[in-house]
XYZ file of C-alpha atoms in Angstrom:
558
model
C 78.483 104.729 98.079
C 77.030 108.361 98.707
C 74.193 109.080 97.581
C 75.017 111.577 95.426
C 77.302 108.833 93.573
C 73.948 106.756 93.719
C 71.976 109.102 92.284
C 74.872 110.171 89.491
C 74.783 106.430 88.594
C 70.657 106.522 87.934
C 71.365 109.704 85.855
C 73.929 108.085 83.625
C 71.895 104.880 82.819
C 68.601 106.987 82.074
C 71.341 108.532 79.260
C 71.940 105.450 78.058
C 68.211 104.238 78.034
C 67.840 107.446 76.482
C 70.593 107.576 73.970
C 69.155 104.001 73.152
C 65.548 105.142 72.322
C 66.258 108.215 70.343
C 68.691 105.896 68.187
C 66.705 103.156 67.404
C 63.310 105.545 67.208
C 65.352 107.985 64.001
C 65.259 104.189 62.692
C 61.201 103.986 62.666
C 60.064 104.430 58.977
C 56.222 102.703 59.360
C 53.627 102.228 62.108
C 52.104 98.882 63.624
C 48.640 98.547 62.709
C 47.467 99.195 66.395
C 49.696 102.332 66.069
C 47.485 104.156 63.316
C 44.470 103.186 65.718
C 46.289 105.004 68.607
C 46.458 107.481 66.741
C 43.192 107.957 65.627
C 41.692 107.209 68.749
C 43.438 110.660 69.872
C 42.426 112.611 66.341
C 38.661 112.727 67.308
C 37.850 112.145 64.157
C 36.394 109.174 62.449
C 36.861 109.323 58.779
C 37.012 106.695 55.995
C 37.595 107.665 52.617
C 34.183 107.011 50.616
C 34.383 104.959 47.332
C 35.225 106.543 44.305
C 36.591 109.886 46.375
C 39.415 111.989 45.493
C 41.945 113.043 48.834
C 45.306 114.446 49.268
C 47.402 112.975 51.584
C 47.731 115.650 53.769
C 43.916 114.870 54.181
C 44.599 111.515 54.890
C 47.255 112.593 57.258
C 44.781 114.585 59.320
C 42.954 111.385 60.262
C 45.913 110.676 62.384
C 46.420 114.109 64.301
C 44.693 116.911 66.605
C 43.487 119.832 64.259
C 43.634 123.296 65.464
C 40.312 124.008 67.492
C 39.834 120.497 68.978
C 42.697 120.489 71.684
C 41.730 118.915 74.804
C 38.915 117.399 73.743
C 38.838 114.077 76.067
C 35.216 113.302 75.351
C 35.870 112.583 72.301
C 38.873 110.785 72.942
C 37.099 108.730 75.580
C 34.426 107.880 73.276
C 36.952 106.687 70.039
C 38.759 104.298 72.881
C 35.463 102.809 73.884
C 35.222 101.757 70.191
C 38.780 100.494 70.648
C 38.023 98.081 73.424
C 40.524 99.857 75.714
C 40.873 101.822 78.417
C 41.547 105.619 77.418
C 44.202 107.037 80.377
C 46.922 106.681 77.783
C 45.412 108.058 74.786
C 44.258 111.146 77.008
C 48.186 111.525 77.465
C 48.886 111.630 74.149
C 46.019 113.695 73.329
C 47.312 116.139 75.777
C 50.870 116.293 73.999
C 49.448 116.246 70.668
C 46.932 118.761 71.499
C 49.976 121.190 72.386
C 51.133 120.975 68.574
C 48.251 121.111 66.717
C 47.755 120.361 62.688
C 51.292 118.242 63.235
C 52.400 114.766 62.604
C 55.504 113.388 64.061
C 56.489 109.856 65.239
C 58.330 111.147 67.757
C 55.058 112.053 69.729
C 54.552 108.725 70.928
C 57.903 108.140 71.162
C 58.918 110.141 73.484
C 55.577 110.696 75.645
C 56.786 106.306 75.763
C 60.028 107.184 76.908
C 58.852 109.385 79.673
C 57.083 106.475 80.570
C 60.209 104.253 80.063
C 62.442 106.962 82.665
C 59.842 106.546 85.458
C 59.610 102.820 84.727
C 64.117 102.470 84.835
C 63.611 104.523 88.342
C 61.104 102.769 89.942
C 63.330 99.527 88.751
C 66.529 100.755 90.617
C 64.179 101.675 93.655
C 62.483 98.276 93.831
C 65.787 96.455 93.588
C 67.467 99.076 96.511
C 64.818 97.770 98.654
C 64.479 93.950 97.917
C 68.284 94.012 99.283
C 67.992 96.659 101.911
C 64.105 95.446 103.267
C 64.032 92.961 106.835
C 62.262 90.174 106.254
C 60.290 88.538 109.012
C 58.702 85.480 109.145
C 57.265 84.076 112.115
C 56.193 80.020 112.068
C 55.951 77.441 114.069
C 57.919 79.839 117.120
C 60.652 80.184 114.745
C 62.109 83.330 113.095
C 64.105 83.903 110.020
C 65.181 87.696 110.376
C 67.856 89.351 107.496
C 69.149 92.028 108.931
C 70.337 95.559 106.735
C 73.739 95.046 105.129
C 76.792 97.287 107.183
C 78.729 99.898 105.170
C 80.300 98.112 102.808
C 76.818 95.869 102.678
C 75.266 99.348 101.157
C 78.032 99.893 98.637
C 77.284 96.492 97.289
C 72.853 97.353 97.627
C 73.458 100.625 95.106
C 75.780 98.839 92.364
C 72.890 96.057 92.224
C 70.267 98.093 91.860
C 71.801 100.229 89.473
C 73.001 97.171 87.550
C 69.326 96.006 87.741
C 68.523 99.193 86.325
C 71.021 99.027 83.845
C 69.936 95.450 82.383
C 66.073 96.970 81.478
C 67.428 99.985 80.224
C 69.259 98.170 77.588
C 66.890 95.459 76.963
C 65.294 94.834 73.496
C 62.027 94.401 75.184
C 62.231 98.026 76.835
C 63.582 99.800 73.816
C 60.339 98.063 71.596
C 58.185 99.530 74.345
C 58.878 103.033 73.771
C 59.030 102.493 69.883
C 55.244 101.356 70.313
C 52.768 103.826 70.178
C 50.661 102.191 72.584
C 49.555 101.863 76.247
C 52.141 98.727 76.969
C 54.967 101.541 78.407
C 52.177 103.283 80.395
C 51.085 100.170 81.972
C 54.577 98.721 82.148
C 55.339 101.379 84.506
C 52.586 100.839 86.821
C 53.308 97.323 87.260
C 56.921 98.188 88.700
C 55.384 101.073 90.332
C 52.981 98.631 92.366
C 55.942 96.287 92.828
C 57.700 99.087 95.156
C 54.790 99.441 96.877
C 54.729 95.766 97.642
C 58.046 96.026 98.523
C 57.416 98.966 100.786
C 54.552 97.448 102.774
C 56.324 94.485 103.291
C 59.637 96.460 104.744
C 56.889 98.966 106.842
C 54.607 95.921 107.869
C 54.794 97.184 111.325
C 55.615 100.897 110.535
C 53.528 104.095 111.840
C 49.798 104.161 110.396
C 50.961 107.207 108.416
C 52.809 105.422 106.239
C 50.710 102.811 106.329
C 48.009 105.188 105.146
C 50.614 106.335 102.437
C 51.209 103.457 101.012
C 47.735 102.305 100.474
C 46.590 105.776 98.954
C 50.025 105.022 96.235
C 48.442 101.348 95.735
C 45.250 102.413 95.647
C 45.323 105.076 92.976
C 48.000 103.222 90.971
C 45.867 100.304 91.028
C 43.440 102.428 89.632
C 45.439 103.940 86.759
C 46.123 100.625 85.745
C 43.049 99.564 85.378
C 42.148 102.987 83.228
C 45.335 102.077 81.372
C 44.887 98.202 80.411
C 43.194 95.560 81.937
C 45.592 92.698 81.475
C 48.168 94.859 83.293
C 46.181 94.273 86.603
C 47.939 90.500 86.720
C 50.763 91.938 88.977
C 49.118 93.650 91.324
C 46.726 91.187 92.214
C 48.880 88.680 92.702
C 51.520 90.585 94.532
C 48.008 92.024 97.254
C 47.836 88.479 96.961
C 50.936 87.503 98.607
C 51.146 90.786 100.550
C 48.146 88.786 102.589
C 49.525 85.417 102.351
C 53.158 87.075 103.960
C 50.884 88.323 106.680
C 48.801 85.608 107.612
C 52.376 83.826 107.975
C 53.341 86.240 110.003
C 50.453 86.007 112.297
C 49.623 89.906 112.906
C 48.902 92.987 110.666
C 44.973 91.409 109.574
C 43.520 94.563 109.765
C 45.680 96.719 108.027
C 45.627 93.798 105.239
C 42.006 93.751 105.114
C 42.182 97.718 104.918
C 44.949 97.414 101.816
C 42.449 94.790 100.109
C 39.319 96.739 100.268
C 41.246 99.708 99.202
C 42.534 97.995 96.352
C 39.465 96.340 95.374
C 37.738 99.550 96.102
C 40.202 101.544 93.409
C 38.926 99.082 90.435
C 35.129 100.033 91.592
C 36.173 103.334 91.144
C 37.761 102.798 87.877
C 34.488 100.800 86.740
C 32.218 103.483 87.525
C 34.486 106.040 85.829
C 34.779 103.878 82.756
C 31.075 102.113 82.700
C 32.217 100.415 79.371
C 35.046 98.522 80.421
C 32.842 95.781 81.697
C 31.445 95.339 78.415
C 34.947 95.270 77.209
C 35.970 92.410 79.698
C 33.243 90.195 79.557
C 31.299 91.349 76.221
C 33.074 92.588 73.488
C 35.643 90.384 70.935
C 38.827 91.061 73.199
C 36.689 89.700 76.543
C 35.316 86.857 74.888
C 38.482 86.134 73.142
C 40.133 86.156 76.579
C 37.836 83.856 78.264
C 37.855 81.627 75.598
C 41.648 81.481 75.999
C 41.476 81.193 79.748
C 38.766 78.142 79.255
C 40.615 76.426 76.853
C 44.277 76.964 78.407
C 47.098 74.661 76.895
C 50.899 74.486 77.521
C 51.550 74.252 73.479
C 50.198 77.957 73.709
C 52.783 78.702 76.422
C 55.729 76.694 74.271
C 54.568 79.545 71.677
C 54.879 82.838 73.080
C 57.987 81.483 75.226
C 59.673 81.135 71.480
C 58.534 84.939 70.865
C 59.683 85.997 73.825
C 63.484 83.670 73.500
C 63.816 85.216 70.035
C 62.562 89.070 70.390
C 63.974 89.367 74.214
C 66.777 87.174 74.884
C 67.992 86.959 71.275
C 67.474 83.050 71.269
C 69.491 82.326 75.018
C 66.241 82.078 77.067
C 66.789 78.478 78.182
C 70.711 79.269 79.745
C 69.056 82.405 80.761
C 67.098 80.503 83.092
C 69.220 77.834 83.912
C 71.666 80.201 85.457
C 68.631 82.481 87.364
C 66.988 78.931 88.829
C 70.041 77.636 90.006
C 71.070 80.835 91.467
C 67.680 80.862 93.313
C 67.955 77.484 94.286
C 71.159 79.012 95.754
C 69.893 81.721 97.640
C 66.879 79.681 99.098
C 69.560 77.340 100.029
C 71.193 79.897 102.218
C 68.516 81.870 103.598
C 68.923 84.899 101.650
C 65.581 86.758 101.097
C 63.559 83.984 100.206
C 60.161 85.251 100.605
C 60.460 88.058 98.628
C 62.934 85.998 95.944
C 59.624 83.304 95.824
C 57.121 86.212 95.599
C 58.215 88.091 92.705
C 59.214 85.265 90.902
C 56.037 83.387 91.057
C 53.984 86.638 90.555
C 55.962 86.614 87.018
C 55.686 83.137 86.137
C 52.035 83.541 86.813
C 51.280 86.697 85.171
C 53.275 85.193 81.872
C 51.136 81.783 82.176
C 48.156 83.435 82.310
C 48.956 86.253 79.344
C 49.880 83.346 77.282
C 45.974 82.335 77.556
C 44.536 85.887 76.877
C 46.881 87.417 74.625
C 45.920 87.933 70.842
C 48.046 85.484 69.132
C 49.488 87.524 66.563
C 53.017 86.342 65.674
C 55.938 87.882 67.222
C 54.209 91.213 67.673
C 52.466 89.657 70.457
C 55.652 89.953 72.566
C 53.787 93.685 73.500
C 51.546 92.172 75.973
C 54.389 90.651 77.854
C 56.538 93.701 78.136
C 54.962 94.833 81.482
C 56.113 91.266 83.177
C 59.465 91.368 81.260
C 59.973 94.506 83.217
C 60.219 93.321 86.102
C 61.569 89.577 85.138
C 65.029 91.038 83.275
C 65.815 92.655 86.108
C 64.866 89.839 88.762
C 67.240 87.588 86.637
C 69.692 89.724 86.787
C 69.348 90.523 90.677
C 69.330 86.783 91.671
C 72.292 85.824 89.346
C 74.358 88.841 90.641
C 73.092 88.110 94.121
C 74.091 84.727 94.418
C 77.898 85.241 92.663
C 78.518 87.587 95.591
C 77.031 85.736 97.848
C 79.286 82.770 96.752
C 82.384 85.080 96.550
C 82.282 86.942 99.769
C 81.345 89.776 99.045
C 78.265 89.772 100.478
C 77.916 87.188 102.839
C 75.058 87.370 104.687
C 73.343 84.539 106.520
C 71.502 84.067 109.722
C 71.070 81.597 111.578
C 69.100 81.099 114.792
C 71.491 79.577 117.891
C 70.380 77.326 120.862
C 69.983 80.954 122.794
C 67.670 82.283 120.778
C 70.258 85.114 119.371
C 70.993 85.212 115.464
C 74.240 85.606 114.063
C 74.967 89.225 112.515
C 75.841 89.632 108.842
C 79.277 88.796 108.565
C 80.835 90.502 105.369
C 83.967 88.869 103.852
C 86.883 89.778 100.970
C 87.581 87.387 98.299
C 90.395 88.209 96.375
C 90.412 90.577 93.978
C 91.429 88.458 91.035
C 88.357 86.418 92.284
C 85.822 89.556 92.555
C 87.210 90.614 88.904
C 86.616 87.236 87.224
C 82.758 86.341 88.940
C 82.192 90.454 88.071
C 83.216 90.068 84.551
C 81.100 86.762 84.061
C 78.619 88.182 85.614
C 78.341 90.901 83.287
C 78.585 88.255 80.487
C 76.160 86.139 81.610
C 72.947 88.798 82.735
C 73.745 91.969 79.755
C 74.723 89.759 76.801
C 71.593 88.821 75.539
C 69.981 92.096 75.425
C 73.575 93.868 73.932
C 73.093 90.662 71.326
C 69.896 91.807 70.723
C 70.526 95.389 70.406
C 73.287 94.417 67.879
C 71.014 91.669 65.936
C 67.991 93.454 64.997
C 65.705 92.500 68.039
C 63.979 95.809 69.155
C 60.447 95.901 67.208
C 57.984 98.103 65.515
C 60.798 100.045 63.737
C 59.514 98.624 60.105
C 62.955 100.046 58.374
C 61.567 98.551 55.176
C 58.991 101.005 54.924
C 61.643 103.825 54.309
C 62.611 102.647 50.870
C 58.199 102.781 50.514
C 57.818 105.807 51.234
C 60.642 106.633 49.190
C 59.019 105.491 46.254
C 56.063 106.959 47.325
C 58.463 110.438 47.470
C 59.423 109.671 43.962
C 56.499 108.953 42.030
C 54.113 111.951 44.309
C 53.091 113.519 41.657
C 50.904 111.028 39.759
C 47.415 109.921 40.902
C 47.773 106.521 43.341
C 44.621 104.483 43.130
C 43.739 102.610 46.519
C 41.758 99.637 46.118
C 40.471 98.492 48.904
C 37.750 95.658 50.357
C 34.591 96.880 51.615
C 34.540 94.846 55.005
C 37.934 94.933 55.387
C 38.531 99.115 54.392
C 40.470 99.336 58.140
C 43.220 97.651 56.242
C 43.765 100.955 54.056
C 45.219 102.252 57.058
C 48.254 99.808 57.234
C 49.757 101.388 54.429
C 48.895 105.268 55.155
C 52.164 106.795 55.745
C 53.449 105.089 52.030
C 49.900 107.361 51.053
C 50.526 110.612 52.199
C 53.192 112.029 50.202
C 51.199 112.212 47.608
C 48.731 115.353 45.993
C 45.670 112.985 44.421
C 44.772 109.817 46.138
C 41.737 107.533 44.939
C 39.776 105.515 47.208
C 37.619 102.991 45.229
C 36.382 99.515 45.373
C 36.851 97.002 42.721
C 34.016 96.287 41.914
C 33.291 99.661 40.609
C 36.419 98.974 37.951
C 34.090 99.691 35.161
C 33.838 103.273 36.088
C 37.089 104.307 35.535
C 36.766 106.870 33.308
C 37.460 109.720 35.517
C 39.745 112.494 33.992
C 42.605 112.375 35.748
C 43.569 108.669 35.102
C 42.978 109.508 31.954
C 45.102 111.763 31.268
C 48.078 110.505 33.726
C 51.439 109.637 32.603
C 51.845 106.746 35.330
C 49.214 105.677 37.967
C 50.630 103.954 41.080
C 48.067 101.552 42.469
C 47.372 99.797 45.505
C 45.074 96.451 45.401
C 44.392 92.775 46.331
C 42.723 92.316 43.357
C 42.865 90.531 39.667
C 44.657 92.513 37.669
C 42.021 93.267 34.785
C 41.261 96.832 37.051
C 44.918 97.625 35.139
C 43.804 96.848 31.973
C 41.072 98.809 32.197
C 43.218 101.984 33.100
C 45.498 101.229 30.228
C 42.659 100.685 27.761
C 41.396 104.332 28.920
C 44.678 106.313 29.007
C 46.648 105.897 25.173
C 49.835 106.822 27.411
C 50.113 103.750 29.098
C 50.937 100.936 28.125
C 52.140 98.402 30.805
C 52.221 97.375 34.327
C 54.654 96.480 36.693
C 54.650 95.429 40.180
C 56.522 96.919 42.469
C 56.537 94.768 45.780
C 53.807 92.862 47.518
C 53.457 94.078 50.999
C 50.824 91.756 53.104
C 47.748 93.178 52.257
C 48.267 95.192 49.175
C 49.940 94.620 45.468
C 51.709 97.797 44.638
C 51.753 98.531 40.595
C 53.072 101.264 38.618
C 51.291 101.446 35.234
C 53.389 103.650 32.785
């Protein structure tokens, strides 16, 4: 395959990633709750409606977005994320994009700045797959040696279709697509984590390259290490335990102990960096609710907690075929360890992503199915393993690509010997292997599986469209007023808007409710607040209610 083909083949499935995205994100109608925080966190403004206060819900509105005259302002940006308990690299980036349109609102902010994201991410996936099957492995033990040597011609024809179909299998994953619908840091730090996985890949392949690479490839690690860390702290689980085996492979090797000890201080010299740039994140780790909660996870580990999130992840990303899923990928590994093929690398980056998903389970907020946002970093890199191994081994067991070396009483190795099954063969193992590694995600796609779209809340804000004209009431708890917010975009369409608390029902005898045809209210509360506003308006006379959402009763009194 030319490259030009190669690259042709990149271009089309970033279309399809892309067509993808901008489909399913015209299908967002509502935010996540952590969405309206994002956004806030980039407004640099914190403002809560005071009790008994009148607002439009343009005002409202202007909670969420940059206003004309405070572009740029990353102080302030900084300072709302240390509130947040995050890191603030991502919300700077959205800042920045925001800050270009100021005074505007659109979904499609974080959407897209998320698919950028995304594009990066699907390249760096075809790149880290292009060199797992093109990279030498050498392993030096006990005087023996286990070399792979680069596939011939037809060897590289086979290298590009993998990694494209690699490529191809995140693009159209559920988990993916829910990434970019999120407005949150998950796609920023999802593509560092398969960023830092090429570098892995690239030391290991350079392990006794020139020092300028070497010196390359430890400034990439170094400063995406340290992005990460400025982007989300759980997201640091990769790395570490790729440097990890990046020292492990080398001490196995027996050579290459300085250059390891230079990648390791570098690495652990990037996080000090990020520390003293962002003093607060060690109050975040070890401190504030999200530390604590973590260690308190970490302390009081438990498989049933695993069993929980792997049902989240079987239903949101695999669209309920986990378990074949991973019969097929372990016995195809068991089948490439079996013959040789790449089986430190194989071991590596599958154990990096069992562990990183063991110990999320522990530290992740256990939220319901929404939860399936920490993982989506790992997934990255596991939907595309799967499918590597699985495709690996049915060409492997079909001829294709037959590559195996073995060492000989004369100390030579055999070359890689490629042979031709026959094309009825090829066609049948292609077409099941299609089946078996894209179905679940096209089953997802097709089944409702990509997240945070909240297509309900388009026949809300609908009603909200409808009924704009009359005065909403928002009741709302006074330690719990951040819950206002999970309802805002149903608020905005609408000209008055008042914030009150319930107990203050007794001083409803402001003008406007008075004199209103219909009041639409939001509340969690008993319902004598709407016989108070019928006793004080003669043209009402009754209540209905219109839906109960999670938090909030919605009424129309008419």
């Amino acid at each position: 395959m030319t490259k030009k083909r190669f690259y042709i083949g990149v271009i089309l499935i970033a279309i399809v990633h892309i067509a993808l995205c901008l489909f399913f994100g015209s299908q967002k109608s509502g935010f996540h709750e952590d969405e309206y925080y994002t956004y806030w966190s980039v407004s640099c403004e914190d403002v809560t409606p005071a009790n008994f206060t009148w607002h439009t819900g343009y005002e409202l509105q202007q909670r969420f977005l940059v206003k004309l005259g405070e572009q740029f302002s990353y102080d302030m940006v900084i300072k709302n994320q240390a509130a947040d308990v995050h890191p603030p690299l991502y919300y700077m980036a959205l800042h920045t994009l925001m800050s270009l349109f100021p005074g505007r609102f659109y979904k499609w902010f974080g959407i897209l700045l998320n698919l950028g994201f995304s594009l990066v991410t699907l390249v760096g996936i075809v790149g880290v797959f292009y060199h797992l099957a093109e990279a030498k492995e050498t392993v030096v033990a006990a005087g023996k040696s286990n070399v792979e040597t680069p596939f011939e011609k037809r060897g590289q024809d086979a290298r590009c279709l993998i990694a494209l179909f690699c490529g191809l299998a995140y693009g159209i994953s559920p988990s993916a697509i829910s990434g970019v619908m999120l407005t949150r840091m998950y796609a920023m730090s999802t593509m560092w984590t398969v960023l830092y996985a090429l570098v892995f890949l690239l030391l290991i392949k350079e392990l006794g390259g020139s020092k300028k690479r070497f010196a390359l490839l430890t400034l990439c690690g170094g400063l995406i290490c340290y992005a990460t860390f400025l982007t989300h702290y759980f997201s640091l689980l990769v790395p570490f335990f790729l440097t990890l085996f990046y020292c492990i492979y080398v001490c196995i090797r027996g050579k290459g102990f300085v250059r390891m000890f230079l990648y390791g201080i570098s690495m652990v010299a990037a996080i000090g960096l990020g520390i003293l740039s962002y003093p607060v994140s060690l109050q975040h780790i070890f401190a504030d609710y999200r530390g604590e909660g973590a260690i308190e996870g970490l302390l009081g580990a438990s498989w049933q907690v695993v069993t929980m999130f792997g049902g989240y992840i079987n239903n949101r990303v695999f669209a309920g075929l986990l378990i074949p899923c991973l019969i097929v990928f372990v016995a195809a590994l068991v089948y490439l360890v079996i013959k040789r093929v790449q089986v430190y690398k194989l071991i590596t980056l599958t154990v990096t992503c069992g562990l990183s998903f063991l110990f999320l389970c522990q530290v992740a907020l256990r939220v319901g199915e929404d939860a399936c946002r920490y993982f989506y970093p790992v997934m990255a890199l596991i939907i595309p393993l799967m499918a590597y191994v699985i495709v690996m081994a049915v060409c492997t067991l079909t001829g294709e690509i037959c590559c195996k070396d073995a060492v000989q009483s004369d100390g030579k190795s055999n070359v890689c010997r490629v042979q031709t099954a026959k094309k009825w063969i090829q066609c049948g193992f292609a077409v099941l292997m299609v089946c078996i590694v894209l179905f679940p995600y096209v089953l997802g796609l097709s089944t409702g599986k990509v997240a945070f779209l909240y297509r309900d809340d388009a026949q809300k804000v609908a009603f909200s469209q409808a009924h704009k004209e009359y005065p909403l009431i928002m009741v709302y708890s006074q330690d719990k007023r951040y819950r206002a917010w999970y309802v805002d975009n149903q608020l905005w369409p609408y000209d008055k808007i008042l914030y009150m608390e319930y107990q203050y029902k007794d001083l409803l005898d402001d003008k406007t409710l008075s004199e209103a045809e219909k009041i639409v209210v939001y509340m969690d509360a008993p319902v004598d607040l709407l016989d108070a506003l019928i006793a004080n308006n003669p043209k009402l006379s009754k209540y209905t209610l219109v839906r109960h959402d999670p938090y909030f009763y919605v009424y129309l009194v008419e």
